[in-house]
Amino acid sequence: MIKEIEIVRPDDWHLHLRDKDLLPFTVNETAKSFARAIIMPNLVPPITRLIDAENYKHRIMKALKPNLSFIPLMTLYLTEETDPEEVKQGYKSGQISAVKLYPAGATTNSQSGVRNYEKIKPVLEIMAEVGCPLCIHGEVTDSNIDIFDREKVFIDTVLDKIRTDNPALKVIMEHITTKEAVDYIFAENENLAATVTTHHLSLNRNDLLSGGIRPHFYCLPVVKREVHRLALLKAAISGSPKFFLGTDSAPHLDHDKESSCGCAGCFTAPNTLEILAHIFEEQKALNKLELFTSISGAKFYGKNINTDKIRIVKKDEPTLFPKKINTPSGEITIFSPNFETKWQVQV
Ligand SMILES: [Zn+2]
């Protein structure tokens, strides 16, 4: 039985670090094991300009412990007012690594997102021209569409059109949750990829809703039926360069999640690699973990593959993680799936 693996240091291709007094906690939890991360721009107000991205990056680096190294890859929040020239300049200079599209109202702090897709056409054209990837939260927000169907409807009515209009645009469908998304991405060309989260590989909707509602399993897109989780699992362990890890680690204070209208998001940064090692081992696919966490994302983004490595070791006893972290603003619960892992990252 394999007791230890060594993999290229991973990157997280979808991460929420939040801001202000949460940064020292969120940044260092990720930097412990990850070399780089795509930093989501949905702050309040959102990161819509290069100057905002620069300032946010500065705050992130200030929060980083001096003994850790970490590169935040910044993104801009796409609005109907985004200036194509600013995107071009930001991507070419390396200030940003991607642009994020939120359909207006789809998730946390997405009110400034896109309503009229005609208005973002010029930006998408420039992005295709310079090779800047578009990260998409792939759900429609029409209240008439059932929440469990919103991803599938988005693929059919929005995503496919964006890609047909801009065949050269690199698109990442973020945090996919359905078999339909997996099938679509497998079937399409190499300009389309997807991130998969740790929690969507760990949970189905019974975990969220059966026997009581579990606010710390609530995220968007919401977790789906088991058949969908199995499709995500198959994609993650396939070794396909089109599927890679984006944790979507999204901490919220416990009092905001354990509420009559709780926030969406799971805080998975602290134990993602331990959970993934367990899942991949169960699938007899530990040899595919490195592709998923450390290689395929970097290649899709056109970035160098990290040169250092990390070790993940299997112990005899389950690994115990803290249940929460304490921040000046309150406690944040660390994601804990309904299974144990014996794997542990060696730091
Ligand atoms: Zn997210």
PDB file of N, CA, C and O and ligand atoms in Angstrom, residues 14 16 40 100 102 175 248, ligand 1:
ATOM      1  N   HIS A  14      -8.752  28.716  -8.372  1.00  0.00           N
ATOM      2  CA  HIS A  14      -9.978  29.476  -8.029  1.00  0.00           C
ATOM      3  C   HIS A  14     -10.013  29.637  -6.511  1.00  0.00           C
ATOM      4  O   HIS A  14     -10.288  28.688  -5.793  1.00  0.00           O
ATOM      5  N   HIS A  16     -10.945  32.388  -3.066  1.00  0.00           N
ATOM      6  CA  HIS A  16     -11.429  33.633  -2.453  1.00  0.00           C
ATOM      7  C   HIS A  16     -10.634  33.884  -1.179  1.00  0.00           C
ATOM      8  O   HIS A  16     -10.675  33.075  -0.254  1.00  0.00           O
ATOM      9  N   MET A  40      -9.974  35.464  -6.773  1.00  0.00           N
ATOM     10  CA  MET A  40     -11.268  35.944  -7.255  1.00  0.00           C
ATOM     11  C   MET A  40     -11.498  37.406  -6.844  1.00  0.00           C
ATOM     12  O   MET A  40     -11.098  37.811  -5.747  1.00  0.00           O
ATOM     13  N   LYS A 100     -12.858  37.561 -14.713  1.00  0.00           N
ATOM     14  CA  LYS A 100     -13.929  36.707 -14.194  1.00  0.00           C
ATOM     15  C   LYS A 100     -15.300  37.244 -14.582  1.00  0.00           C
ATOM     16  O   LYS A 100     -15.594  38.415 -14.360  1.00  0.00           O
ATOM     17  N   TYR A 102     -19.176  37.008 -13.837  1.00  0.00           N
ATOM     18  CA  TYR A 102     -20.306  36.581 -12.991  1.00  0.00           C
ATOM     19  C   TYR A 102     -21.590  37.051 -13.650  1.00  0.00           C
ATOM     20  O   TYR A 102     -21.751  38.265 -13.868  1.00  0.00           O
ATOM     21  N   HIS A 175     -15.779  25.781 -11.108  1.00  0.00           N
ATOM     22  CA  HIS A 175     -16.485  24.917 -10.129  1.00  0.00           C
ATOM     23  C   HIS A 175     -17.678  24.190 -10.755  1.00  0.00           C
ATOM     24  O   HIS A 175     -18.819  24.391 -10.347  1.00  0.00           O
ATOM     25  N   ASP A 248     -12.208  26.935  -4.960  1.00  0.00           N
ATOM     26  CA  ASP A 248     -13.307  27.838  -4.625  1.00  0.00           C
ATOM     27  C   ASP A 248     -13.439  27.964  -3.114  1.00  0.00           C
ATOM     28  O   ASP A 248     -14.540  28.154  -2.598  1.00  0.00           O
TER      29      ASP A 248
HETATM   30 ZN    ZN B   1     -15.853  31.249  -6.353  1.00  0.00          ZN
END
